[in-house]
mmCIF file of C-alpha atoms in Angstrom:
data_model
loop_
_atom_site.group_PDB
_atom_site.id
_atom_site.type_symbol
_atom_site.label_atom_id
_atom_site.label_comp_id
_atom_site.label_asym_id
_atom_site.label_seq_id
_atom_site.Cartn_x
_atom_site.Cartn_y
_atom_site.Cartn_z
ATOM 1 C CA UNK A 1 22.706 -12.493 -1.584
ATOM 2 C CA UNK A 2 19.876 -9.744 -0.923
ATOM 3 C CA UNK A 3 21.122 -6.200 -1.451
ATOM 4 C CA UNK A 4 20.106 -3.038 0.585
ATOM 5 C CA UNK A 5 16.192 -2.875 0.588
ATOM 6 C CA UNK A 6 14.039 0.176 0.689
ATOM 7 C CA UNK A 7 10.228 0.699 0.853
ATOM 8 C CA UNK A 8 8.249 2.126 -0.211
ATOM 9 C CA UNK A 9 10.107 2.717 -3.303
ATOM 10 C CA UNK A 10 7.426 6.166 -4.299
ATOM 11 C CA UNK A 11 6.072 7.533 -1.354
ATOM 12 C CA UNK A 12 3.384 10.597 -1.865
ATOM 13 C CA UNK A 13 2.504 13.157 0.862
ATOM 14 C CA UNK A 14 0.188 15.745 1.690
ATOM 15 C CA UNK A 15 1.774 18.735 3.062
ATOM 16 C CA UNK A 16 1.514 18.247 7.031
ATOM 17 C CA UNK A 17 1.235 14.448 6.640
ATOM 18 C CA UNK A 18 4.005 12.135 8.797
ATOM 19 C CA UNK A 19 5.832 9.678 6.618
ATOM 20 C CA UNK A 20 7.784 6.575 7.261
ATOM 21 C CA UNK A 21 10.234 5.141 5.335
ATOM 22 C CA UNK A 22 12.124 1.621 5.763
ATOM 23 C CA UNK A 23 15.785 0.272 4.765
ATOM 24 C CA UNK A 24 16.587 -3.559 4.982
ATOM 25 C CA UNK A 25 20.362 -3.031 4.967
ATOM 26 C CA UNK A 26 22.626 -6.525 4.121
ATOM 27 C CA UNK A 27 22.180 -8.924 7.051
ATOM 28 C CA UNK A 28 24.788 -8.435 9.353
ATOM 29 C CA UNK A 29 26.216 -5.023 8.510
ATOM 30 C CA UNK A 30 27.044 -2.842 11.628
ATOM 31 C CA UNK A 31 27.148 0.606 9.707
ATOM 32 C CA UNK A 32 23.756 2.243 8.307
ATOM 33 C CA UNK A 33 23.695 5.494 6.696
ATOM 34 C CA UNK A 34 20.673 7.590 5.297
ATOM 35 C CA UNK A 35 21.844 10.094 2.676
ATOM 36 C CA UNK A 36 18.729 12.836 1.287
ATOM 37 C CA UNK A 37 19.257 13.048 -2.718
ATOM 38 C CA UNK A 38 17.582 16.416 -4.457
ATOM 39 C CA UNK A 39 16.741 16.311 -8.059
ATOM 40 C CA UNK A 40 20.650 16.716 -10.019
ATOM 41 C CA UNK A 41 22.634 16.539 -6.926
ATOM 42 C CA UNK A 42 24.802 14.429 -4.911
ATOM 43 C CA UNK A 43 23.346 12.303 -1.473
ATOM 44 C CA UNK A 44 23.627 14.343 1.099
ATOM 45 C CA UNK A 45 24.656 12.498 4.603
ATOM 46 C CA UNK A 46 22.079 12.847 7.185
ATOM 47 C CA UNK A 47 22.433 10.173 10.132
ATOM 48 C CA UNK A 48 25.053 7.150 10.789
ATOM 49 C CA UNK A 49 23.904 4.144 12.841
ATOM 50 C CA UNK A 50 26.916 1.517 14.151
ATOM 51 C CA UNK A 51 24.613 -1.449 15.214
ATOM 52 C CA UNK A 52 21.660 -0.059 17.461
ATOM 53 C CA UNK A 53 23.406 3.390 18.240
ATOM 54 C CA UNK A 54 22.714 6.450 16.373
ATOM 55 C CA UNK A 55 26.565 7.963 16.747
ATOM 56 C CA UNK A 56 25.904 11.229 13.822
ATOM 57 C CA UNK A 57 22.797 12.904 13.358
ATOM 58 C CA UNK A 58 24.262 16.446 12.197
ATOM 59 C CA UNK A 59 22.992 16.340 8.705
ATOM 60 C CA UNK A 60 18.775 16.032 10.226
ATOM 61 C CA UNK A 61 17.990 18.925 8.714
ATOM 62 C CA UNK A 62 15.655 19.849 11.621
ATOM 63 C CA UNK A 63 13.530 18.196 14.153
ATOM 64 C CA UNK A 64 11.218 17.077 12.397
ATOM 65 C CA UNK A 65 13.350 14.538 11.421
ATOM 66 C CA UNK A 66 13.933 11.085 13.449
ATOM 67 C CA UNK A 67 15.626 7.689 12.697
ATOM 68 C CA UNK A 68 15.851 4.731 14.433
ATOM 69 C CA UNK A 69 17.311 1.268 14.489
ATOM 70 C CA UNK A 70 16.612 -0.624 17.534
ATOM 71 C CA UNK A 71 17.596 -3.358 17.314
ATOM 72 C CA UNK A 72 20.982 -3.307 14.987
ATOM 73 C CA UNK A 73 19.299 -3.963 11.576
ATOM 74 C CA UNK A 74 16.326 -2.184 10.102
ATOM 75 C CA UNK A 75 16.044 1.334 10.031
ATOM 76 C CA UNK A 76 13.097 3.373 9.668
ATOM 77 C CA UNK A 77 13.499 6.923 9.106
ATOM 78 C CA UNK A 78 10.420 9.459 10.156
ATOM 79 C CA UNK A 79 9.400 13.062 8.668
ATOM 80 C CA UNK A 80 6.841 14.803 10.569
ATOM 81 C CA UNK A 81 4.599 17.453 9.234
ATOM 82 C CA UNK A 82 6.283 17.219 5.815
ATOM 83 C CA UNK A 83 6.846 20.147 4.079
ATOM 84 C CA UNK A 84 7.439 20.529 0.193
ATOM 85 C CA UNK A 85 11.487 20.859 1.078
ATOM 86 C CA UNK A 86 11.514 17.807 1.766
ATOM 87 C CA UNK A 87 10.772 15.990 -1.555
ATOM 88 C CA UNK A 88 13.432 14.288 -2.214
ATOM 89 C CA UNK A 89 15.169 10.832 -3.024
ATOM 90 C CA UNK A 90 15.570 9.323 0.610
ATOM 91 C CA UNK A 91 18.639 6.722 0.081
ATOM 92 C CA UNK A 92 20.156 4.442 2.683
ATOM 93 C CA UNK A 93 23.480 2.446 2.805
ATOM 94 C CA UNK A 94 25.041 -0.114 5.011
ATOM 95 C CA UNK A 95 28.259 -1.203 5.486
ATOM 96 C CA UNK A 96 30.114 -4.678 6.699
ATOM 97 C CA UNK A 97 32.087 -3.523 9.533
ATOM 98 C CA UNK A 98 32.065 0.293 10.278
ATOM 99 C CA UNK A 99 35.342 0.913 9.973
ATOM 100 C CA UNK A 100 36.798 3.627 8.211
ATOM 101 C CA UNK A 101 36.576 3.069 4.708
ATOM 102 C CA UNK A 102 34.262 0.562 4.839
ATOM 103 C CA UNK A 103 32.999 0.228 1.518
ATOM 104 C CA UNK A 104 28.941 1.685 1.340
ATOM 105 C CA UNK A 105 26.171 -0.326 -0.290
ATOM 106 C CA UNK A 106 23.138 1.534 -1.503
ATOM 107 C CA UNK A 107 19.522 0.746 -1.612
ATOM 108 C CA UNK A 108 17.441 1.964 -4.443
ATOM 109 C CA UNK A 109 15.939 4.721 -2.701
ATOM 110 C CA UNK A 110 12.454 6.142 -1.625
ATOM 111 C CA UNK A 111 11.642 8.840 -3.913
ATOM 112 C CA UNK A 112 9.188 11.310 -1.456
ATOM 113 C CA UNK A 113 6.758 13.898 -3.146
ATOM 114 C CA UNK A 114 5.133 16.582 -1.127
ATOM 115 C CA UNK A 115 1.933 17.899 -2.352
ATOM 116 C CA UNK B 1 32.841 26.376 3.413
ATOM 117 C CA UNK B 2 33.963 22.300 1.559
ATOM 118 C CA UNK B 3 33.316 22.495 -1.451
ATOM 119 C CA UNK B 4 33.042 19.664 -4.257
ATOM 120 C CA UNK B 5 32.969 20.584 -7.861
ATOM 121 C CA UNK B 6 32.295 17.940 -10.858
ATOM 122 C CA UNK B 7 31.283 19.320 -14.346
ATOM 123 C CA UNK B 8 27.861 19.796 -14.554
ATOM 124 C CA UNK B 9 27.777 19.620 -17.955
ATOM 125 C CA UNK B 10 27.283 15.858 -19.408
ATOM 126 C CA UNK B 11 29.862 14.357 -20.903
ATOM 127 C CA UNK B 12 29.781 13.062 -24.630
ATOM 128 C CA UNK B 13 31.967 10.922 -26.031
ATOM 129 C CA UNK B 14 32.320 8.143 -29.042
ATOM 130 C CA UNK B 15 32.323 4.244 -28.055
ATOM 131 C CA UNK B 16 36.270 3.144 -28.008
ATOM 132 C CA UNK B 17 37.474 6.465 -26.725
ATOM 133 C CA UNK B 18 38.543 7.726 -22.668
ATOM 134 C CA UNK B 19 36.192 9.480 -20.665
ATOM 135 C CA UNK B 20 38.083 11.503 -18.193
ATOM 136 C CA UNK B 21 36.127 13.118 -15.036
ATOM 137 C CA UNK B 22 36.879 15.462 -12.851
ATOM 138 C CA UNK B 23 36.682 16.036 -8.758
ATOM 139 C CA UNK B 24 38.109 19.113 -7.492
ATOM 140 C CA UNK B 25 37.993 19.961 -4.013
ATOM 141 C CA UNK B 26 37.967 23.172 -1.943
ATOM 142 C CA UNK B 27 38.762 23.860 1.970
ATOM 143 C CA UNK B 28 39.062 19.733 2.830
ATOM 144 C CA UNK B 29 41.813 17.417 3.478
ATOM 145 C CA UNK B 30 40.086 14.107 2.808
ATOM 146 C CA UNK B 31 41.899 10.641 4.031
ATOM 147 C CA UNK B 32 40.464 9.239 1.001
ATOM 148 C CA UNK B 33 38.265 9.642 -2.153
ATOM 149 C CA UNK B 34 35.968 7.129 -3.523
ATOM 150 C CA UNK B 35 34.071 7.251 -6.901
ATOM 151 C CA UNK B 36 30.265 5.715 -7.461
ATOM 152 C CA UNK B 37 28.510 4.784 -10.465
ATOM 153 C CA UNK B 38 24.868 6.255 -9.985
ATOM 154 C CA UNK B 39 22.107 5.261 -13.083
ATOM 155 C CA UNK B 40 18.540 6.701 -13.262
ATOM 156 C CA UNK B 41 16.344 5.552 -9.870
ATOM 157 C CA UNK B 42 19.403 3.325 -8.582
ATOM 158 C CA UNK B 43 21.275 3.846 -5.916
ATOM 159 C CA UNK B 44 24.643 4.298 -6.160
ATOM 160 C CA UNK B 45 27.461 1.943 -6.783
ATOM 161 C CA UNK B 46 30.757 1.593 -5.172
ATOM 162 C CA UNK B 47 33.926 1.645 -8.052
ATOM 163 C CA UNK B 48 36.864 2.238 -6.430
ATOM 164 C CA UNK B 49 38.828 4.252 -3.737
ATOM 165 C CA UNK B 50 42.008 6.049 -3.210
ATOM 166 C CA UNK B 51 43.902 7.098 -0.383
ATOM 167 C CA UNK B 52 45.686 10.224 0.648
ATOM 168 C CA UNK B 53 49.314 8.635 0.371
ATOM 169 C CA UNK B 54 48.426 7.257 -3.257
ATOM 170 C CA UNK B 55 48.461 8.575 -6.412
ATOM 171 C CA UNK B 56 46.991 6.341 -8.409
ATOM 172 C CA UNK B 57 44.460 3.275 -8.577
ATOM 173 C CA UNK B 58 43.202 1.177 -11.637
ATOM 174 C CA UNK B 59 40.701 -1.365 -11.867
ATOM 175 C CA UNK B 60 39.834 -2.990 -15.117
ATOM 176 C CA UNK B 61 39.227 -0.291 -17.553
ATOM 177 C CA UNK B 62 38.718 2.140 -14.868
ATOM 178 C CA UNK B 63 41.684 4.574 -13.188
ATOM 179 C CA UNK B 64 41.731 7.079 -10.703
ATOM 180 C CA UNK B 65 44.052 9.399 -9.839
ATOM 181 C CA UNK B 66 44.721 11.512 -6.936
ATOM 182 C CA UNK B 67 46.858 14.722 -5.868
ATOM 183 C CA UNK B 68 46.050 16.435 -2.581
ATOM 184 C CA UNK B 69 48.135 19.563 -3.623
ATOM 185 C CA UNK B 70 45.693 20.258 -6.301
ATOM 186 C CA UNK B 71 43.101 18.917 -4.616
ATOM 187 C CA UNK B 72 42.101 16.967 -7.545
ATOM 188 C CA UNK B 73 41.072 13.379 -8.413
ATOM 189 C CA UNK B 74 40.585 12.106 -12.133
ATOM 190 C CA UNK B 75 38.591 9.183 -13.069
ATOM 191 C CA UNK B 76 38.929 7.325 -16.355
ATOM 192 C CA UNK B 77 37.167 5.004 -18.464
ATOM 193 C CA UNK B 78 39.158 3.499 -21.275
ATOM 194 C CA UNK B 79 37.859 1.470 -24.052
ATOM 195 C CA UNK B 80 34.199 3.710 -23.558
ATOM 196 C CA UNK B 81 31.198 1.554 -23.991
ATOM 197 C CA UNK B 82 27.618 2.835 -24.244
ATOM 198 C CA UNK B 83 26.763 1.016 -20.937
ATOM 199 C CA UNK B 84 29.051 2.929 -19.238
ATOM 200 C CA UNK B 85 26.900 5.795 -20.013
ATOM 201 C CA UNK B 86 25.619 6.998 -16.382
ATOM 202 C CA UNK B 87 26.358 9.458 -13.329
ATOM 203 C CA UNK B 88 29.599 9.471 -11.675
ATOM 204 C CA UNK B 89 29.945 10.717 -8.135
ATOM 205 C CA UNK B 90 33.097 11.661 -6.397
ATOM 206 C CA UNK B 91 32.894 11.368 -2.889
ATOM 207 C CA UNK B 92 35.288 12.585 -0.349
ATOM 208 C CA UNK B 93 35.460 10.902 2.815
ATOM 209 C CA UNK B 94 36.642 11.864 6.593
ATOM 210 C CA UNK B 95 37.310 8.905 9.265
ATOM 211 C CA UNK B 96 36.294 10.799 12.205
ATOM 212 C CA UNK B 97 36.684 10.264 15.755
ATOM 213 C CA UNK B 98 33.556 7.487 15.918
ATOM 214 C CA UNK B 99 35.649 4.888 13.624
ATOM 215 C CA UNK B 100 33.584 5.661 10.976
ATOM 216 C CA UNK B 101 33.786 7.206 7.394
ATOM 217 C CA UNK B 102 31.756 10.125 6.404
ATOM 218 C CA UNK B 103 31.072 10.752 2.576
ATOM 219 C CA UNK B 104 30.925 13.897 1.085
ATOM 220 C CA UNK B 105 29.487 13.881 -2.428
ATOM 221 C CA UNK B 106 29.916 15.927 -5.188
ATOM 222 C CA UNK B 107 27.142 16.420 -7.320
ATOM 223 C CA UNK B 108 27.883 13.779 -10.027
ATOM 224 C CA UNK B 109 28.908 13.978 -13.941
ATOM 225 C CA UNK B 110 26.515 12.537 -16.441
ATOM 226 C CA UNK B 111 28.350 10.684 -18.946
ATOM 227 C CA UNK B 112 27.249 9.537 -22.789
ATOM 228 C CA UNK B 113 29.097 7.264 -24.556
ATOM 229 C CA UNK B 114 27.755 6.946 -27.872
ATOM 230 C CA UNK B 115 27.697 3.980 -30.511
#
């Protein structure tokens, strides 16, 4: 079956600029993570989605972050007014039953430049 | 502050031999600890997890051990091969009050295996 899907996979910005970026997580998984990645470091956890409800959003590093999954499956995941901090590798994972050590599958990533 | 230390250095080692990583831990009592296989512009992959209570955990050629008084977990490869050759990531993870499991990473080990 299809994996976690992410798009675009090379996303770049203009400083200021608002980006979106999508994750297809496996069809039916209740959990959805997005994790930030910076060049020779481990993901960083920012927000945790069980179905539709955003339950952890500590790790938005400010407000100019936003996710969303309405309606239980894809997430998008919104920077406004990107600044060059924010290049990064944007990853997302989904699990089957968000439980507590519910294994995490991970997409490829968006990889997000900042000019 | 948690803290997650994996040798930054890469590791090099000869086809046929054990790799042996390290995951040390600071200020965190983790209910379990999960490794990932990460290769260039992947995401990462899901090996194998221990929990608190056990000490150790094999799978294949893979083994993982874990002591929560030294706040240390060990991963091994036996029998190296060059495609093991990627990024390990130790990731600690807290089931917290939502039911869910948060993952904190370490920052990975780069491993070689050469021919």
């Amino acid at each position: 079956g299809a994996g976690v899907s992410q798009s675009p996979r090379y996303k770049v910005a203009k400083r200021g600029q608002d980006v979106a970026l999508r994750c297809d997580p496996i069809s039916g998984h209740v959990s959805l993570f997005w994790y930030q990645q910076a060049l020779g470091q481990g993901p960083e956890f920012l927000t945790y989605f069980q179905n539709e409800a955003q339950l952890d959003k500590s790790g938005l590093p400010s407000d100019r972050f936003f996710a969303e999954r309405p309606e239980g499956s894809v997430s998008t995941l919104k920077i406004q007014r990107t600044q060059q901090e924010d290049s990064a590798v944007y990853l997302c994972a989904s699990g089957p039953t968000g439980s507590g050590t519910d294994t995490q599958y991970f997409g490829p990533g968006t990889r997000l430049t900042v000019l | 502050s948690q803290k997650i230390e994996q040798n930054s250095e890469a590791l090099n080692i000869q086809e046929g031999k054990t790799a042996t990583l390290t995951c040390n831990y600071t200020n965190y009592s983790p209910a379990y600890l999960q490794w990932y296989r990460q290769d260039p512009g992947r995401g990462p992959v899901f090996l194998l997890l221990i929990r608190e209570n056990e000490k150790e955990k094999r799978k294949e050629r893979l083994k993982v051990t874990f002591d929560t008084t030294l706040k240390q977990s060990l991963f091994h490869i036996t029998a190296s091969q060059p495609a093991d050759s990627a990024t390990y990531l130790c990731a600690l993870g807290a089931l917290l009050s939502g039911g869910y499991n948060k993952l904190i990473f370490g920052a990975g080990t780069r491993l070689a295996v050469h021919p």
